[in-house]
């Protein structure tokens, strides 16, 4: 019985170490430049590959131990923003500017 419990504890420890080894997960927040409100469901891409979306509060998590060139954030209502990896480490909040479009007069 004691050997079985010991084996379970050792296996659990190994699994936990393997899952957490080398990961540096950081949370970022995407906000509107004009009113500092969170931007939900923005697309987050790393080196032109879709990684994740921001949640309802504008938050997203990324493993910064991964080596990549640039992170791109895009949203239908905002201008896309590209951030170099080395400047991302010094950032918590990322601000996006709203897109403005003008409609022609309807005749």
Short mmCIF file of N, CA and C in Angstrom, two decimals:
data_model
loop_
_atom_site.label_atom_id
_atom_site.label_comp_id
_atom_site.label_asym_id
_atom_site.label_seq_id
_atom_site.Cartn_x
_atom_site.Cartn_y
_atom_site.Cartn_z
N UNK A 1 0.82 -1.20 0.00
CA UNK A 1 0.00 0.00 0.00
C UNK A 1 0.86 1.26 0.00
N UNK A 2 1.89 1.29 0.85
CA UNK A 2 2.76 2.45 0.93
C UNK A 2 3.54 2.66 -0.36
N UNK A 3 3.93 1.56 -1.02
CA UNK A 3 4.66 1.68 -2.29
C UNK A 3 3.77 2.27 -3.37
N UNK A 4 2.51 1.92 -3.36
CA UNK A 4 1.57 2.44 -4.35
C UNK A 4 1.38 3.95 -4.15
N UNK A 5 1.21 4.38 -2.94
CA UNK A 5 1.06 5.81 -2.65
C UNK A 5 2.32 6.56 -3.03
N UNK A 6 3.47 5.98 -2.70
CA UNK A 6 4.74 6.61 -3.06
C UNK A 6 4.87 6.76 -4.58
N UNK A 7 4.51 5.74 -5.32
CA UNK A 7 4.58 5.79 -6.79
C UNK A 7 3.65 6.85 -7.35
N UNK A 8 2.47 6.97 -6.80
CA UNK A 8 1.51 7.98 -7.27
C UNK A 8 2.07 9.38 -7.02
N UNK A 9 2.66 9.59 -5.85
CA UNK A 9 3.23 10.90 -5.53
C UNK A 9 4.39 11.22 -6.46
N UNK A 10 5.26 10.26 -6.72
CA UNK A 10 6.41 10.49 -7.60
C UNK A 10 5.93 10.78 -9.02
N UNK A 11 4.98 10.00 -9.52
CA UNK A 11 4.46 10.24 -10.88
C UNK A 11 3.80 11.60 -10.99
N UNK A 12 3.02 11.99 -9.99
CA UNK A 12 2.37 13.30 -10.00
C UNK A 12 3.40 14.42 -10.02
N UNK A 13 4.44 14.27 -9.23
CA UNK A 13 5.50 15.29 -9.19
C UNK A 13 6.20 15.42 -10.54
N UNK A 14 6.49 14.29 -11.17
CA UNK A 14 7.15 14.32 -12.48
C UNK A 14 6.27 15.01 -13.51
N UNK A 15 4.99 14.71 -13.51
CA UNK A 15 4.07 15.33 -14.46
C UNK A 15 4.00 16.84 -14.24
N UNK A 16 3.91 17.26 -12.98
CA UNK A 16 3.84 18.70 -12.68
C UNK A 16 5.11 19.42 -13.12
N UNK A 17 6.26 18.83 -12.89
CA UNK A 17 7.52 19.45 -13.28
C UNK A 17 7.63 19.55 -14.79
N UNK A 18 7.21 18.52 -15.51
CA UNK A 18 7.29 18.55 -16.97
C UNK A 18 6.37 19.60 -17.54
N UNK A 19 5.20 19.79 -16.96
CA UNK A 19 4.25 20.77 -17.48
C UNK A 19 4.67 22.20 -17.19
N UNK A 20 5.39 22.44 -16.11
CA UNK A 20 5.75 23.80 -15.76
C UNK A 20 7.18 24.18 -16.15
N UNK A 21 7.98 23.23 -16.57
CA UNK A 21 9.38 23.49 -16.88
C UNK A 21 9.51 24.43 -18.08
N UNK A 22 10.23 25.52 -17.89
CA UNK A 22 10.57 26.41 -18.98
C UNK A 22 9.48 27.38 -19.40
N UNK A 23 8.35 27.37 -18.74
CA UNK A 23 7.29 28.28 -19.15
C UNK A 23 7.32 29.55 -18.31
N UNK A 24 7.21 30.66 -18.98
CA UNK A 24 7.12 31.96 -18.33
C UNK A 24 5.87 32.64 -18.86
N UNK A 25 4.72 32.28 -18.31
CA UNK A 25 3.45 32.78 -18.80
C UNK A 25 3.21 34.17 -18.22
N UNK A 26 2.94 35.12 -19.11
CA UNK A 26 2.70 36.51 -18.72
C UNK A 26 1.33 36.93 -19.24
N UNK A 27 0.61 37.70 -18.43
CA UNK A 27 -0.71 38.20 -18.82
C UNK A 27 -0.58 39.65 -19.29
N UNK A 28 -1.20 39.93 -20.42
CA UNK A 28 -1.23 41.28 -20.98
C UNK A 28 -2.67 41.73 -21.12
N UNK A 29 -2.88 43.04 -21.17
CA UNK A 29 -4.22 43.60 -21.30
C UNK A 29 -4.26 44.53 -22.51
N UNK A 30 -5.29 44.36 -23.35
CA UNK A 30 -5.47 45.20 -24.53
C UNK A 30 -6.55 46.23 -24.22
N UNK A 31 -6.20 47.50 -24.40
CA UNK A 31 -7.11 48.59 -24.07
C UNK A 31 -7.27 49.54 -25.26
N UNK A 32 -8.40 50.22 -25.28
CA UNK A 32 -8.64 51.25 -26.28
C UNK A 32 -7.84 52.49 -25.93
N UNK A 33 -7.17 53.07 -26.92
CA UNK A 33 -6.34 54.25 -26.70
C UNK A 33 -7.20 55.46 -26.30
N UNK A 34 -8.41 55.55 -26.84
CA UNK A 34 -9.24 56.74 -26.60
C UNK A 34 -9.89 56.77 -25.22
N UNK A 35 -10.31 55.62 -24.69
CA UNK A 35 -11.02 55.63 -23.41
C UNK A 35 -10.53 54.60 -22.39
N UNK A 36 -9.45 53.89 -22.72
CA UNK A 36 -8.83 52.89 -21.84
C UNK A 36 -9.77 51.75 -21.43
N UNK A 37 -10.80 51.50 -22.24
CA UNK A 37 -11.67 50.36 -21.98
C UNK A 37 -11.06 49.10 -22.58
N UNK A 38 -11.30 47.93 -21.97
CA UNK A 38 -10.72 46.69 -22.50
C UNK A 38 -11.30 46.33 -23.87
N UNK A 39 -10.48 45.74 -24.69
CA UNK A 39 -10.89 45.29 -26.02
C UNK A 39 -10.97 43.76 -25.99
N UNK A 40 -12.18 43.25 -26.13
CA UNK A 40 -12.36 41.80 -26.08
C UNK A 40 -12.30 41.20 -27.48
N UNK A 41 -11.90 39.95 -27.53
CA UNK A 41 -11.86 39.12 -28.74
C UNK A 41 -10.94 39.66 -29.84
N UNK A 42 -9.84 40.28 -29.43
CA UNK A 42 -8.82 40.68 -30.40
C UNK A 42 -7.99 39.45 -30.75
N UNK A 43 -7.54 39.35 -31.98
CA UNK A 43 -6.72 38.22 -32.43
C UNK A 43 -5.27 38.47 -32.05
N UNK A 44 -4.63 37.48 -31.46
CA UNK A 44 -3.23 37.57 -31.06
C UNK A 44 -2.44 36.57 -31.91
N UNK A 45 -1.50 37.08 -32.70
CA UNK A 45 -0.70 36.22 -33.57
C UNK A 45 0.78 36.38 -33.25
N UNK A 46 1.51 35.27 -33.36
CA UNK A 46 2.96 35.29 -33.21
C UNK A 46 3.56 34.83 -34.52
N UNK A 47 4.42 35.68 -35.07
CA UNK A 47 5.09 35.38 -36.34
C UNK A 47 4.09 34.88 -37.39
N UNK A 48 2.98 35.61 -37.53
CA UNK A 48 1.94 35.38 -38.54
C UNK A 48 1.13 34.11 -38.33
N UNK A 49 1.15 33.55 -37.13
CA UNK A 49 0.33 32.37 -36.80
C UNK A 49 -0.59 32.73 -35.65
N UNK A 50 -1.89 32.52 -35.83
CA UNK A 50 -2.86 32.83 -34.79
C UNK A 50 -2.58 32.00 -33.55
N UNK A 51 -2.48 32.67 -32.42
CA UNK A 51 -2.16 31.99 -31.17
C UNK A 51 -3.37 31.91 -30.26
N UNK A 52 -4.04 33.05 -30.04
CA UNK A 52 -5.15 33.11 -29.09
C UNK A 52 -5.99 34.36 -29.35
N UNK A 53 -6.97 34.56 -28.48
CA UNK A 53 -7.83 35.75 -28.51
C UNK A 53 -7.81 36.38 -27.12
N UNK A 54 -8.10 37.67 -27.07
CA UNK A 54 -8.24 38.31 -25.77
C UNK A 54 -9.61 37.94 -25.19
N UNK A 55 -9.71 37.89 -23.87
CA UNK A 55 -10.98 37.51 -23.24
C UNK A 55 -11.89 38.73 -23.11
N UNK A 56 -12.99 38.58 -22.38
CA UNK A 56 -13.96 39.67 -22.21
C UNK A 56 -13.36 40.91 -21.58
N UNK A 57 -12.32 40.74 -20.77
CA UNK A 57 -11.68 41.87 -20.09
C UNK A 57 -10.45 42.38 -20.82
N UNK A 58 -10.22 41.90 -22.05
CA UNK A 58 -9.07 42.34 -22.83
C UNK A 58 -7.78 41.64 -22.46
N UNK A 59 -7.83 40.63 -21.63
CA UNK A 59 -6.61 39.93 -21.18
C UNK A 59 -6.27 38.76 -22.10
N UNK A 60 -4.99 38.50 -22.23
CA UNK A 60 -4.53 37.29 -22.88
C UNK A 60 -3.20 36.89 -22.25
N UNK A 61 -2.92 35.60 -22.30
CA UNK A 61 -1.69 35.07 -21.73
C UNK A 61 -0.81 34.51 -22.83
N UNK A 62 0.48 34.67 -22.63
CA UNK A 62 1.44 34.17 -23.61
C UNK A 62 2.67 33.66 -22.89
N UNK A 63 3.23 32.59 -23.41
CA UNK A 63 4.45 32.01 -22.86
C UNK A 63 5.63 32.79 -23.44
N UNK A 64 6.21 33.66 -22.61
CA UNK A 64 7.30 34.52 -23.09
C UNK A 64 8.63 33.79 -23.14
N UNK A 65 8.66 32.53 -22.71
CA UNK A 65 9.89 31.76 -22.89
C UNK A 65 10.04 31.29 -24.33
N UNK A 66 8.94 31.35 -25.10
CA UNK A 66 9.01 31.04 -26.53
C UNK A 66 9.79 32.15 -27.23
N UNK A 67 10.58 31.78 -28.18
CA UNK A 67 11.34 32.79 -28.93
C UNK A 67 10.59 33.09 -30.21
N UNK A 68 10.24 34.36 -30.39
CA UNK A 68 9.55 34.78 -31.60
C UNK A 68 9.99 36.19 -31.96
N UNK A 69 9.76 36.57 -33.19
CA UNK A 69 10.18 37.89 -33.69
C UNK A 69 9.19 38.99 -33.28
N UNK A 70 7.90 38.74 -33.58
CA UNK A 70 6.92 39.80 -33.33
C UNK A 70 5.56 39.22 -32.96
N UNK A 71 4.83 40.02 -32.22
CA UNK A 71 3.47 39.70 -31.83
C UNK A 71 2.56 40.71 -32.51
N UNK A 72 1.48 40.24 -33.12
CA UNK A 72 0.56 41.14 -33.81
C UNK A 72 -0.82 41.01 -33.17
N UNK A 73 -1.44 42.16 -32.92
CA UNK A 73 -2.78 42.21 -32.36
C UNK A 73 -3.68 42.87 -33.38
N UNK A 74 -4.79 42.22 -33.71
CA UNK A 74 -5.72 42.78 -34.69
C UNK A 74 -7.16 42.63 -34.21
N UNK A 75 -7.98 43.59 -34.61
CA UNK A 75 -9.40 43.61 -34.26
C UNK A 75 -10.12 44.38 -35.36
N UNK A 76 -11.36 44.00 -35.63
CA UNK A 76 -12.10 44.65 -36.72
C UNK A 76 -12.29 46.15 -36.51
N UNK A 77 -12.48 46.57 -35.28
CA UNK A 77 -12.77 47.97 -34.99
C UNK A 77 -11.54 48.82 -34.67
N UNK A 78 -10.36 48.19 -34.68
CA UNK A 78 -9.15 48.90 -34.28
C UNK A 78 -8.03 48.67 -35.29
N UNK A 79 -7.08 49.60 -35.32
CA UNK A 79 -5.91 49.43 -36.16
C UNK A 79 -5.02 48.32 -35.58
N UNK A 80 -4.47 47.49 -36.44
CA UNK A 80 -3.59 46.42 -35.99
C UNK A 80 -2.31 47.01 -35.42
N UNK A 81 -1.73 46.28 -34.49
CA UNK A 81 -0.48 46.73 -33.87
C UNK A 81 0.49 45.56 -33.83
N UNK A 82 1.72 45.81 -34.24
CA UNK A 82 2.78 44.81 -34.20
C UNK A 82 3.82 45.25 -33.18
N UNK A 83 4.21 44.31 -32.32
CA UNK A 83 5.16 44.61 -31.25
C UNK A 83 6.32 43.63 -31.34
N UNK A 84 7.53 44.15 -31.30
CA UNK A 84 8.73 43.30 -31.31
C UNK A 84 8.84 42.56 -29.98
N UNK A 85 9.38 41.36 -30.02
CA UNK A 85 9.49 40.52 -28.83
C UNK A 85 10.25 41.22 -27.70
N UNK A 86 11.35 41.88 -28.01
CA UNK A 86 12.17 42.49 -26.94
C UNK A 86 11.47 43.67 -26.26
N UNK A 87 10.54 44.35 -26.92
CA UNK A 87 9.80 45.43 -26.27
C UNK A 87 8.57 44.92 -25.52
N UNK A 88 8.14 43.72 -25.84
CA UNK A 88 6.96 43.14 -25.20
C UNK A 88 7.20 42.86 -23.72
N UNK A 89 8.41 42.51 -23.36
CA UNK A 89 8.72 42.17 -21.97
C UNK A 89 8.58 43.36 -21.03
N UNK A 90 8.65 44.58 -21.55
CA UNK A 90 8.54 45.78 -20.72
C UNK A 90 7.13 46.36 -20.73
N UNK A 91 6.14 45.57 -21.18
CA UNK A 91 4.80 46.07 -21.38
C UNK A 91 3.79 45.25 -20.59
N UNK A 92 2.80 45.91 -20.00
CA UNK A 92 1.67 45.21 -19.38
C UNK A 92 0.39 45.50 -20.13
N UNK A 93 0.19 46.78 -20.47
CA UNK A 93 -1.00 47.20 -21.19
C UNK A 93 -0.63 47.56 -22.62
N UNK A 94 -1.46 47.12 -23.55
CA UNK A 94 -1.24 47.41 -24.97
C UNK A 94 -2.45 48.20 -25.45
N UNK A 95 -2.20 49.38 -26.03
CA UNK A 95 -3.28 50.24 -26.48
C UNK A 95 -3.43 50.17 -28.00
N UNK A 96 -4.69 50.08 -28.44
CA UNK A 96 -5.01 50.09 -29.87
C UNK A 96 -5.83 51.33 -30.19
N UNK A 97 -5.56 51.89 -31.37
CA UNK A 97 -6.32 53.05 -31.83
C UNK A 97 -7.51 52.59 -32.65
N UNK A 98 -8.63 53.30 -32.50
CA UNK A 98 -9.85 52.95 -33.24
C UNK A 98 -9.69 53.26 -34.72
N UNK A 99 -10.30 52.40 -35.54
CA UNK A 99 -10.35 52.68 -36.98
C UNK A 99 -11.46 53.68 -37.22
N UNK A 100 -11.19 54.62 -38.10
CA UNK A 100 -12.24 55.56 -38.48
C UNK A 100 -12.48 55.40 -39.97
N UNK A 101 -13.73 55.32 -40.31
CA UNK A 101 -14.09 55.22 -41.73
C UNK A 101 -15.20 56.21 -42.02
N UNK A 102 -15.13 56.79 -43.17
CA UNK A 102 -16.10 57.78 -43.57
C UNK A 102 -16.96 57.22 -44.69
N UNK A 103 -18.25 57.45 -44.57
CA UNK A 103 -19.17 56.99 -45.59
C UNK A 103 -19.46 58.12 -46.57
N UNK A 104 -19.57 57.76 -47.83
CA UNK A 104 -19.94 58.76 -48.83
C UNK A 104 -21.41 59.12 -48.68
N UNK A 105 -21.75 60.29 -49.13
CA UNK A 105 -23.11 60.76 -49.05
C UNK A 105 -24.00 59.89 -49.93
N UNK A 106 -25.17 59.52 -49.39
CA UNK A 106 -26.13 58.72 -50.14
C UNK A 106 -27.03 59.67 -50.89
N UNK A 107 -27.17 59.44 -52.19
CA UNK A 107 -27.97 60.34 -53.02
C UNK A 107 -29.25 59.65 -53.41
#
